[in-house]
Amino acid sequence: MDKKLQTISLNKVPNHIAVIMDGNGRWAKKQGMNRVFGHRNAMTAIRDSVDGASEIGTKFITMYAFSTENWNRPKFEVDALMHLLVTTLNKELPEFQRKNVKVNAIGNISSLPSKAQKTLQKVIDQTKNNTKITLSFALSYGSREEIVNAIKNISKKVVNTQLDIENIDEKTINNHLYTFNLPDVDLMIRTSGEQRISNFLLWQMAYAELYFTEMLWPDFRKENFFDAIIEYQNRERRFGKTSEQITSNE
Ligand code: IPE
Ligand code: IPE
Ligand code: MG
């Protein structure tokens, strides 16, 4: 694993990594267990990804933990996920402190059960001065809902004459998203073989590199995380320019 770390150039790491943690249900099913068993075994992969990101100097990592669409799952599973959120946050808080991790949340947080909201707020408050990496959990998150809210809030400001329509630009939109304090996504990782975005960070991923792996989330380890980074570093990010312009630094 250290060998893999050595092949990563530390001056070219993604600043913001977004992760769609997928495949918990299938992982559990393969072992004849129920889906919740898969969710319960997701923590090692989260820890390994955050540690890996921290080690290479990535400053922001955002984990998709629960989507607006996930509310449509069976009540039993939704309840289990909400319960797991509380126990996991409580259990991990000392680790976040020890590893200097600042916790953040994006999504419709007020739709979460009050116990989950309280625990989340506690962990956010207690880690707010940490500086090594910002770990954002996307909870009851949907990109389209986020954009609808942004448009509503911007419109209110226009109606109140706080904002002139002519002054609306990309920055205005950014500032009204849940991610107002996060930079654009550089790399998006999705496990489980599904190759879709599932309503995650649509605006923020406009120029992200996308990385898909067949691995199921509970099996994902630091070395697999580093594989994604190595692949990212082998891509040429052109942002509309030509390859020649990029290599000659124009
Ligand atoms: C991802 O695993 C976790 C959540 C969406 C909460 P899934 O629960 O989607 O697992 P699969 O895709 O059914 O295997
Ligand atoms: C996306 O996974 C949401 C999270 C990982 C939290 P899903 O498993 O819900 O995605 P779809 O519905 O299969 O695209
Ligand atoms: Mg899934």
PDB file of C-alpha atoms and ligand atoms in Angstrom:
ATOM      1  CA  MET A   1       0.000   0.000   0.000  1.00  0.00           C
ATOM      2  CA  ASP A   2       2.814   2.402   0.851  1.00  0.00           C
ATOM      3  CA  LYS A   3       4.193   1.558  -2.559  1.00  0.00           C
ATOM      4  CA  LYS A   4       0.961   2.833  -4.110  1.00  0.00           C
ATOM      5  CA  LEU A   5       1.164   6.006  -2.072  1.00  0.00           C
ATOM      6  CA  GLN A   6       4.675   6.558  -3.434  1.00  0.00           C
ATOM      7  CA  THR A   7       3.409   6.524  -7.032  1.00  0.00           C
ATOM      8  CA  ILE A   8       1.030   9.401  -6.278  1.00  0.00           C
ATOM      9  CA  SER A   9       2.384  12.869  -7.078  1.00  0.00           C
ATOM     10  CA  LEU A  10       1.485  14.980  -4.113  1.00  0.00           C
ATOM     11  CA  ASN A  11       1.512  18.198  -6.126  1.00  0.00           C
ATOM     12  CA  LYS A  12      -1.368  17.034  -8.326  1.00  0.00           C
ATOM     13  CA  VAL A  13      -3.964  15.708  -5.928  1.00  0.00           C
ATOM     14  CA  PRO A  14      -7.682  16.407  -6.269  1.00  0.00           C
ATOM     15  CA  ASN A  15      -8.692  19.196  -3.901  1.00  0.00           C
ATOM     16  CA  HIS A  16     -12.272  17.945  -3.554  1.00  0.00           C
ATOM     17  CA  ILE A  17     -13.304  14.307  -3.896  1.00  0.00           C
ATOM     18  CA  ALA A  18     -16.962  13.228  -3.959  1.00  0.00           C
ATOM     19  CA  VAL A  19     -17.867   9.612  -3.242  1.00  0.00           C
ATOM     20  CA  ILE A  20     -21.043   7.706  -4.064  1.00  0.00           C
ATOM     21  CA  MET A  21     -20.843   4.860  -1.579  1.00  0.00           C
ATOM     22  CA  ASP A  22     -22.873   2.218  -3.367  1.00  0.00           C
ATOM     23  CA  GLY A  23     -23.368  -1.536  -3.111  1.00  0.00           C
ATOM     24  CA  ASN A  24     -24.018  -2.137   0.594  1.00  0.00           C
ATOM     25  CA  GLY A  25     -27.228  -4.045  -0.091  1.00  0.00           C
ATOM     26  CA  ARG A  26     -25.685  -6.334  -2.702  1.00  0.00           C
ATOM     27  CA  TRP A  27     -22.665  -6.955  -0.456  1.00  0.00           C
ATOM     28  CA  ALA A  28     -24.945  -8.137   2.341  1.00  0.00           C
ATOM     29  CA  LYS A  29     -27.122 -10.201   0.045  1.00  0.00           C
ATOM     30  CA  LYS A  30     -24.094 -12.081  -1.289  1.00  0.00           C
ATOM     31  CA  GLN A  31     -23.549 -13.326   2.246  1.00  0.00           C
ATOM     32  CA  GLY A  32     -27.158 -14.232   2.795  1.00  0.00           C
ATOM     33  CA  MET A  33     -27.661 -11.290   5.142  1.00  0.00           C
ATOM     34  CA  ASN A  34     -30.202  -8.480   5.055  1.00  0.00           C
ATOM     35  CA  ARG A  35     -29.367  -5.100   3.515  1.00  0.00           C
ATOM     36  CA  VAL A  36     -28.848  -3.360   6.841  1.00  0.00           C
ATOM     37  CA  PHE A  37     -25.894  -5.662   7.532  1.00  0.00           C
ATOM     38  CA  GLY A  38     -24.231  -4.046   4.520  1.00  0.00           C
ATOM     39  CA  HIS A  39     -24.813  -0.530   5.845  1.00  0.00           C
ATOM     40  CA  ARG A  40     -23.361  -1.575   9.195  1.00  0.00           C
ATOM     41  CA  ASN A  41     -20.203  -2.665   7.431  1.00  0.00           C
ATOM     42  CA  ALA A  42     -19.701   0.574   5.518  1.00  0.00           C
ATOM     43  CA  MET A  43     -17.644   2.383   8.137  1.00  0.00           C
ATOM     44  CA  THR A  44     -14.238   0.862   7.423  1.00  0.00           C
ATOM     45  CA  ALA A  45     -14.484   2.033   3.832  1.00  0.00           C
ATOM     46  CA  ILE A  46     -15.410   5.553   4.957  1.00  0.00           C
ATOM     47  CA  ARG A  47     -12.495   5.615   7.386  1.00  0.00           C
ATOM     48  CA  ASP A  48     -10.050   4.311   4.786  1.00  0.00           C
ATOM     49  CA  SER A  49     -11.176   6.860   2.209  1.00  0.00           C
ATOM     50  CA  VAL A  50     -10.937   9.797   4.606  1.00  0.00           C
ATOM     51  CA  ASP A  51      -7.523   8.611   5.850  1.00  0.00           C
ATOM     52  CA  GLY A  52      -6.279   8.129   2.293  1.00  0.00           C
ATOM     53  CA  ALA A  53      -7.511  11.573   1.265  1.00  0.00           C
ATOM     54  CA  SER A  54      -5.910  13.106   4.333  1.00  0.00           C
ATOM     55  CA  GLU A  55      -2.573  11.397   3.668  1.00  0.00           C
ATOM     56  CA  ILE A  56      -2.266  12.750   0.137  1.00  0.00           C
ATOM     57  CA  GLY A  57      -3.325  16.259   1.171  1.00  0.00           C
ATOM     58  CA  THR A  58      -6.839  16.437  -0.268  1.00  0.00           C
ATOM     59  CA  LYS A  59      -8.680  19.170   1.633  1.00  0.00           C
ATOM     60  CA  PHE A  60     -12.324  18.217   0.970  1.00  0.00           C
ATOM     61  CA  ILE A  61     -14.114  14.883   0.757  1.00  0.00           C
ATOM     62  CA  THR A  62     -17.876  14.564   0.413  1.00  0.00           C
ATOM     63  CA  MET A  63     -19.667  11.265   1.008  1.00  0.00           C
ATOM     64  CA  TYR A  64     -23.139  10.543  -0.362  1.00  0.00           C
ATOM     65  CA  ALA A  65     -24.802   8.832   2.591  1.00  0.00           C
ATOM     66  CA  PHE A  66     -28.529   9.297   1.955  1.00  0.00           C
ATOM     67  CA  SER A  67     -30.300  10.775  -1.043  1.00  0.00           C
ATOM     68  CA  THR A  68     -33.691  12.491  -1.278  1.00  0.00           C
ATOM     69  CA  GLU A  69     -34.750   9.416  -3.300  1.00  0.00           C
ATOM     70  CA  ASN A  70     -33.617   7.047  -0.536  1.00  0.00           C
ATOM     71  CA  TRP A  71     -36.636   8.179   1.556  1.00  0.00           C
ATOM     72  CA  ASN A  72     -38.630   5.882  -0.764  1.00  0.00           C
ATOM     73  CA  ARG A  73     -36.914   2.765   0.578  1.00  0.00           C
ATOM     74  CA  PRO A  74     -38.768   0.449   2.998  1.00  0.00           C
ATOM     75  CA  LYS A  75     -39.340   2.130   6.367  1.00  0.00           C
ATOM     76  CA  PHE A  76     -37.323  -0.542   8.133  1.00  0.00           C
ATOM     77  CA  GLU A  77     -34.227   0.312   6.093  1.00  0.00           C
ATOM     78  CA  VAL A  78     -34.676   4.087   6.393  1.00  0.00           C
ATOM     79  CA  ASP A  79     -35.052   3.801  10.175  1.00  0.00           C
ATOM     80  CA  ALA A  80     -31.985   1.591  10.408  1.00  0.00           C
ATOM     81  CA  LEU A  81     -29.928   4.065   8.357  1.00  0.00           C
ATOM     82  CA  MET A  82     -30.996   6.993  10.554  1.00  0.00           C
ATOM     83  CA  HIS A  83     -30.159   5.032  13.684  1.00  0.00           C
ATOM     84  CA  LEU A  84     -26.816   4.017  12.235  1.00  0.00           C
ATOM     85  CA  LEU A  85     -26.029   7.635  11.452  1.00  0.00           C
ATOM     86  CA  VAL A  86     -26.397   8.578  15.119  1.00  0.00           C
ATOM     87  CA  THR A  87     -24.354   5.670  16.492  1.00  0.00           C
ATOM     88  CA  THR A  88     -21.630   6.077  13.871  1.00  0.00           C
ATOM     89  CA  LEU A  89     -21.227   9.814  14.442  1.00  0.00           C
ATOM     90  CA  ASN A  90     -20.993   9.319  18.202  1.00  0.00           C
ATOM     91  CA  LYS A  91     -18.512   6.507  17.821  1.00  0.00           C
ATOM     92  CA  GLU A  92     -16.329   8.340  15.323  1.00  0.00           C
ATOM     93  CA  LEU A  93     -16.231  11.731  17.055  1.00  0.00           C
ATOM     94  CA  PRO A  94     -13.020  10.980  19.034  1.00  0.00           C
ATOM     95  CA  GLU A  95     -11.405   9.731  15.799  1.00  0.00           C
ATOM     96  CA  PHE A  96     -12.413  12.907  13.960  1.00  0.00           C
ATOM     97  CA  GLN A  97     -10.759  14.905  16.732  1.00  0.00           C
ATOM     98  CA  ARG A  98      -7.613  12.781  16.767  1.00  0.00           C
ATOM     99  CA  LYS A  99      -7.299  13.018  12.986  1.00  0.00           C
ATOM    100  CA  ASN A 100      -8.131  16.737  12.844  1.00  0.00           C
ATOM    101  CA  VAL A 101     -11.200  16.152  10.614  1.00  0.00           C
ATOM    102  CA  LYS A 102     -13.789  18.914  10.296  1.00  0.00           C
ATOM    103  CA  VAL A 103     -17.279  17.500   9.792  1.00  0.00           C
ATOM    104  CA  ASN A 104     -19.858  19.246   7.637  1.00  0.00           C
ATOM    105  CA  ALA A 105     -23.289  18.268   6.301  1.00  0.00           C
ATOM    106  CA  ILE A 106     -25.085  19.085   3.064  1.00  0.00           C
ATOM    107  CA  GLY A 107     -28.683  18.345   2.187  1.00  0.00           C
ATOM    108  CA  ASN A 108     -32.121  18.953   3.622  1.00  0.00           C
ATOM    109  CA  ILE A 109     -30.890  18.428   7.177  1.00  0.00           C
ATOM    110  CA  SER A 110     -34.138  19.627   8.771  1.00  0.00           C
ATOM    111  CA  SER A 111     -35.906  16.599   7.256  1.00  0.00           C
ATOM    112  CA  LEU A 112     -33.796  14.187   9.328  1.00  0.00           C
ATOM    113  CA  PRO A 113     -35.137  12.791  12.621  1.00  0.00           C
ATOM    114  CA  SER A 114     -34.396  15.229  15.460  1.00  0.00           C
ATOM    115  CA  LYS A 115     -31.943  12.863  17.150  1.00  0.00           C
ATOM    116  CA  ALA A 116     -29.895  12.649  13.963  1.00  0.00           C
ATOM    117  CA  GLN A 117     -29.980  16.436  13.591  1.00  0.00           C
ATOM    118  CA  LYS A 118     -28.814  16.950  17.168  1.00  0.00           C
ATOM    119  CA  THR A 119     -25.970  14.468  16.910  1.00  0.00           C
ATOM    120  CA  LEU A 120     -24.883  15.919  13.602  1.00  0.00           C
ATOM    121  CA  GLN A 121     -24.923  19.434  15.016  1.00  0.00           C
ATOM    122  CA  LYS A 122     -22.880  18.321  18.017  1.00  0.00           C
ATOM    123  CA  VAL A 123     -20.232  16.706  15.825  1.00  0.00           C
ATOM    124  CA  ILE A 124     -20.138  19.729  13.501  1.00  0.00           C
ATOM    125  CA  ASP A 125     -19.761  22.118  16.454  1.00  0.00           C
ATOM    126  CA  GLN A 126     -17.085  20.084  18.180  1.00  0.00           C
ATOM    127  CA  THR A 127     -14.978  19.634  15.055  1.00  0.00           C
ATOM    128  CA  LYS A 128     -15.399  23.133  13.632  1.00  0.00           C
ATOM    129  CA  ASN A 129     -11.826  24.202  14.409  1.00  0.00           C
ATOM    130  CA  ASN A 130     -10.220  21.123  12.847  1.00  0.00           C
ATOM    131  CA  THR A 131      -8.116  21.873   9.807  1.00  0.00           C
ATOM    132  CA  LYS A 132      -6.652  18.778   8.142  1.00  0.00           C
ATOM    133  CA  ILE A 133      -9.620  17.882   5.928  1.00  0.00           C
ATOM    134  CA  THR A 134     -13.318  18.762   5.634  1.00  0.00           C
ATOM    135  CA  LEU A 135     -15.534  15.682   5.559  1.00  0.00           C
ATOM    136  CA  SER A 136     -19.036  16.506   4.327  1.00  0.00           C
ATOM    137  CA  PHE A 137     -21.854  14.017   4.663  1.00  0.00           C
ATOM    138  CA  ALA A 138     -24.600  14.383   2.054  1.00  0.00           C
ATOM    139  CA  LEU A 139     -27.787  13.535   3.946  1.00  0.00           C
ATOM    140  CA  SER A 140     -31.245  13.781   2.503  1.00  0.00           C
ATOM    141  CA  TYR A 141     -29.331  15.319  -0.346  1.00  0.00           C
ATOM    142  CA  GLY A 142     -30.661  15.827  -3.864  1.00  0.00           C
ATOM    143  CA  SER A 143     -28.959  18.064  -6.359  1.00  0.00           C
ATOM    144  CA  ARG A 144     -32.168  19.125  -8.086  1.00  0.00           C
ATOM    145  CA  GLU A 145     -33.799  20.053  -4.783  1.00  0.00           C
ATOM    146  CA  GLU A 146     -30.659  22.006  -3.913  1.00  0.00           C
ATOM    147  CA  ILE A 147     -30.874  23.945  -7.180  1.00  0.00           C
ATOM    148  CA  VAL A 148     -34.614  24.615  -6.724  1.00  0.00           C
ATOM    149  CA  ASN A 149     -33.898  26.037  -3.248  1.00  0.00           C
ATOM    150  CA  ALA A 150     -31.096  28.182  -4.600  1.00  0.00           C
ATOM    151  CA  ILE A 151     -33.387  29.616  -7.279  1.00  0.00           C
ATOM    152  CA  LYS A 152     -36.078  30.380  -4.698  1.00  0.00           C
ATOM    153  CA  ASN A 153     -33.618  32.160  -2.409  1.00  0.00           C
ATOM    154  CA  ILE A 154     -32.058  34.131  -5.234  1.00  0.00           C
ATOM    155  CA  SER A 155     -35.525  35.118  -6.515  1.00  0.00           C
ATOM    156  CA  LYS A 156     -36.502  36.373  -3.053  1.00  0.00           C
ATOM    157  CA  LYS A 157     -33.451  38.630  -3.031  1.00  0.00           C
ATOM    158  CA  VAL A 158     -34.339  39.973  -6.460  1.00  0.00           C
ATOM    159  CA  VAL A 159     -37.924  40.678  -5.370  1.00  0.00           C
ATOM    160  CA  ASN A 160     -36.636  42.417  -2.211  1.00  0.00           C
ATOM    161  CA  THR A 161     -34.300  44.474  -4.426  1.00  0.00           C
ATOM    162  CA  GLN A 162     -31.350  43.065  -2.448  1.00  0.00           C
ATOM    163  CA  LEU A 163     -29.980  41.704  -5.707  1.00  0.00           C
ATOM    164  CA  ASP A 164     -30.001  43.006  -9.275  1.00  0.00           C
ATOM    165  CA  ILE A 165     -30.755  40.359 -11.955  1.00  0.00           C
ATOM    166  CA  GLU A 166     -27.831  41.640 -14.005  1.00  0.00           C
ATOM    167  CA  ASN A 167     -25.483  40.778 -11.154  1.00  0.00           C
ATOM    168  CA  ILE A 168     -26.471  37.106 -11.026  1.00  0.00           C
ATOM    169  CA  ASP A 169     -23.500  35.010 -12.057  1.00  0.00           C
ATOM    170  CA  GLU A 170     -22.057  31.554 -11.358  1.00  0.00           C
ATOM    171  CA  LYS A 171     -20.752  32.753  -8.026  1.00  0.00           C
ATOM    172  CA  THR A 172     -24.260  33.809  -6.995  1.00  0.00           C
ATOM    173  CA  ILE A 173     -25.517  30.301  -7.722  1.00  0.00           C
ATOM    174  CA  ASN A 174     -22.582  28.722  -5.858  1.00  0.00           C
ATOM    175  CA  ASN A 175     -23.233  30.873  -2.829  1.00  0.00           C
ATOM    176  CA  HIS A 176     -26.830  29.670  -2.612  1.00  0.00           C
ATOM    177  CA  LEU A 177     -26.100  25.942  -2.770  1.00  0.00           C
ATOM    178  CA  TYR A 178     -25.625  23.698   0.280  1.00  0.00           C
ATOM    179  CA  THR A 179     -22.001  23.543  -0.852  1.00  0.00           C
ATOM    180  CA  PHE A 180     -21.424  27.319  -0.687  1.00  0.00           C
ATOM    181  CA  ASN A 181     -18.293  26.738   1.404  1.00  0.00           C
ATOM    182  CA  LEU A 182     -16.878  23.909  -0.725  1.00  0.00           C
ATOM    183  CA  PRO A 183     -14.862  24.114  -3.961  1.00  0.00           C
ATOM    184  CA  ASP A 184     -15.843  22.369  -7.237  1.00  0.00           C
ATOM    185  CA  VAL A 185     -15.482  18.591  -7.289  1.00  0.00           C
ATOM    186  CA  ASP A 186     -12.291  17.380  -9.006  1.00  0.00           C
ATOM    187  CA  LEU A 187     -12.856  13.637  -8.750  1.00  0.00           C
ATOM    188  CA  MET A 188     -16.019  11.594  -8.259  1.00  0.00           C
ATOM    189  CA  ILE A 189     -15.691   7.965  -7.212  1.00  0.00           C
ATOM    190  CA  ARG A 190     -18.616   5.521  -7.413  1.00  0.00           C
ATOM    191  CA  THR A 191     -18.462   1.914  -6.267  1.00  0.00           C
ATOM    192  CA  SER A 192     -20.653  -1.085  -7.179  1.00  0.00           C
ATOM    193  CA  GLY A 193     -20.376  -0.875 -10.960  1.00  0.00           C
ATOM    194  CA  GLU A 194     -23.265   1.531 -11.475  1.00  0.00           C
ATOM    195  CA  GLN A 195     -22.264   4.278 -13.875  1.00  0.00           C
ATOM    196  CA  ARG A 196     -24.578   7.131 -13.012  1.00  0.00           C
ATOM    197  CA  ILE A 197     -24.639  10.278 -10.911  1.00  0.00           C
ATOM    198  CA  SER A 198     -27.938   9.640  -9.056  1.00  0.00           C
ATOM    199  CA  ASN A 199     -28.746  13.307  -8.398  1.00  0.00           C
ATOM    200  CA  PHE A 200     -25.428  14.029  -6.658  1.00  0.00           C
ATOM    201  CA  LEU A 201     -23.672  17.419  -6.947  1.00  0.00           C
ATOM    202  CA  LEU A 202     -24.763  18.037 -10.556  1.00  0.00           C
ATOM    203  CA  TRP A 203     -23.626  21.660 -10.637  1.00  0.00           C
ATOM    204  CA  GLN A 204     -20.473  21.066  -8.600  1.00  0.00           C
ATOM    205  CA  MET A 205     -19.325  18.152 -10.779  1.00  0.00           C
ATOM    206  CA  ALA A 206     -19.492  20.070 -14.061  1.00  0.00           C
ATOM    207  CA  TYR A 207     -15.808  19.351 -14.787  1.00  0.00           C
ATOM    208  CA  ALA A 208     -15.063  16.506 -12.386  1.00  0.00           C
ATOM    209  CA  GLU A 209     -13.238  13.376 -13.507  1.00  0.00           C
ATOM    210  CA  LEU A 210     -15.492  10.356 -12.993  1.00  0.00           C
ATOM    211  CA  TYR A 211     -14.131   7.065 -11.655  1.00  0.00           C
ATOM    212  CA  PHE A 212     -16.211   3.904 -11.493  1.00  0.00           C
ATOM    213  CA  THR A 213     -15.216   0.642  -9.864  1.00  0.00           C
ATOM    214  CA  GLU A 214     -16.983  -2.719  -9.631  1.00  0.00           C
ATOM    215  CA  MET A 215     -16.062  -3.055  -5.955  1.00  0.00           C
ATOM    216  CA  LEU A 216     -18.914  -2.985  -3.482  1.00  0.00           C
ATOM    217  CA  TRP A 217     -18.628  -0.214  -0.911  1.00  0.00           C
ATOM    218  CA  PRO A 218     -18.028  -2.336   2.229  1.00  0.00           C
ATOM    219  CA  ASP A 219     -14.976  -3.915   0.485  1.00  0.00           C
ATOM    220  CA  PHE A 220     -13.441  -0.594  -0.599  1.00  0.00           C
ATOM    221  CA  ARG A 221     -10.059  -0.033   1.088  1.00  0.00           C
ATOM    222  CA  LYS A 222      -7.321   2.575   1.133  1.00  0.00           C
ATOM    223  CA  GLU A 223      -5.408   0.856  -1.674  1.00  0.00           C
ATOM    224  CA  ASN A 224      -8.548   0.959  -3.852  1.00  0.00           C
ATOM    225  CA  PHE A 225      -8.914   4.623  -3.001  1.00  0.00           C
ATOM    226  CA  PHE A 226      -5.306   5.192  -4.085  1.00  0.00           C
ATOM    227  CA  ASP A 227      -6.057   3.357  -7.370  1.00  0.00           C
ATOM    228  CA  ALA A 228      -8.692   6.011  -8.070  1.00  0.00           C
ATOM    229  CA  ILE A 229      -6.179   8.768  -7.340  1.00  0.00           C
ATOM    230  CA  ILE A 230      -3.581   7.195  -9.633  1.00  0.00           C
ATOM    231  CA  GLU A 231      -6.155   6.939 -12.426  1.00  0.00           C
ATOM    232  CA  TYR A 232      -7.143  10.570 -11.818  1.00  0.00           C
ATOM    233  CA  GLN A 233      -3.518  11.646 -12.122  1.00  0.00           C
ATOM    234  CA  ASN A 234      -3.234   9.860 -15.462  1.00  0.00           C
ATOM    235  CA  ARG A 235      -6.119  11.840 -16.917  1.00  0.00           C
ATOM    236  CA  GLU A 236      -5.565  15.101 -18.721  1.00  0.00           C
ATOM    237  CA  ARG A 237      -7.963  17.772 -17.511  1.00  0.00           C
ATOM    238  CA  ARG A 238      -8.384  20.063 -20.457  1.00  0.00           C
ATOM    239  CA  PHE A 239     -11.271  22.338 -19.434  1.00  0.00           C
ATOM    240  CA  GLY A 240     -12.104  22.926 -23.075  1.00  0.00           C
ATOM    241  CA  LYS A 241      -8.564  23.685 -24.183  1.00  0.00           C
ATOM    242  CA  THR A 242      -6.399  21.565 -26.487  1.00  0.00           C
ATOM    243  CA  SER A 243      -3.941  19.015 -25.238  1.00  0.00           C
ATOM    244  CA  GLU A 244      -1.072  21.122 -26.645  1.00  0.00           C
ATOM    245  CA  GLN A 245      -2.179  24.133 -24.652  1.00  0.00           C
ATOM    246  CA  ILE A 246      -2.253  22.066 -21.483  1.00  0.00           C
ATOM    247  CA  THR A 247       1.214  20.552 -21.945  1.00  0.00           C
ATOM    248  CA  SER A 248       2.785  23.909 -22.820  1.00  0.00           C
ATOM    249  CA  ASN A 249       0.993  25.551 -19.868  1.00  0.00           C
ATOM    250  CA  GLU A 250      -0.627  28.276 -21.970  1.00  0.00           C
TER     251      GLU A 250
HETATM  252  C1  IPE B   1     -25.490   2.430  -0.771  1.00  0.00           C
HETATM  253  O1  IPE B   1     -25.743   1.078  -0.867  1.00  0.00           O
HETATM  254  C2  IPE B   1     -25.978   3.033   0.535  1.00  0.00           C
HETATM  255  C3  IPE B   1     -27.170   3.870   0.429  1.00  0.00           C
HETATM  256  C4  IPE B   1     -27.769   4.222  -0.674  1.00  0.00           C
HETATM  257  C5  IPE B   1     -27.719   4.363   1.668  1.00  0.00           C
HETATM  258  P1  IPE B   1     -27.144   0.531  -1.382  1.00  0.00           P
HETATM  259  O2  IPE B   1     -28.029   0.377  -0.187  1.00  0.00           O
HETATM  260  O3  IPE B   1     -27.675   1.355  -2.464  1.00  0.00           O
HETATM  261  O4  IPE B   1     -26.732  -0.908  -1.923  1.00  0.00           O
HETATM  262  P2  IPE B   1     -27.231  -1.600  -3.263  1.00  0.00           P
HETATM  263  O5  IPE B   1     -27.016  -0.634  -4.368  1.00  0.00           O
HETATM  264  O6  IPE B   1     -28.666  -1.916  -3.075  1.00  0.00           O
HETATM  265  O7  IPE B   1     -26.369  -2.812  -3.372  1.00  0.00           O
HETATM  266  C1  IPE B   2     -27.028   6.703  -4.396  1.00  0.00           C
HETATM  267  O1  IPE B   2     -27.142   5.319  -4.295  1.00  0.00           O
HETATM  268  C2  IPE B   2     -27.235   7.323  -3.063  1.00  0.00           C
HETATM  269  C3  IPE B   2     -26.241   7.017  -2.043  1.00  0.00           C
HETATM  270  C4  IPE B   2     -25.119   6.359  -2.234  1.00  0.00           C
HETATM  271  C5  IPE B   2     -26.514   7.525  -0.739  1.00  0.00           C
HETATM  272  P1  IPE B   2     -28.491   4.573  -4.727  1.00  0.00           P
HETATM  273  O2  IPE B   2     -28.204   3.127  -4.614  1.00  0.00           O
HETATM  274  O3  IPE B   2     -29.626   5.100  -3.972  1.00  0.00           O
HETATM  275  O4  IPE B   2     -28.602   5.015  -6.253  1.00  0.00           O
HETATM  276  P2  IPE B   2     -29.525   4.494  -7.448  1.00  0.00           P
HETATM  277  O5  IPE B   2     -30.938   4.808  -7.078  1.00  0.00           O
HETATM  278  O6  IPE B   2     -29.283   3.045  -7.605  1.00  0.00           O
HETATM  279  O7  IPE B   2     -29.061   5.258  -8.632  1.00  0.00           O
HETATM  280 MG    MG B   3     -27.443   1.353  -4.460  1.00  0.00          MG
END
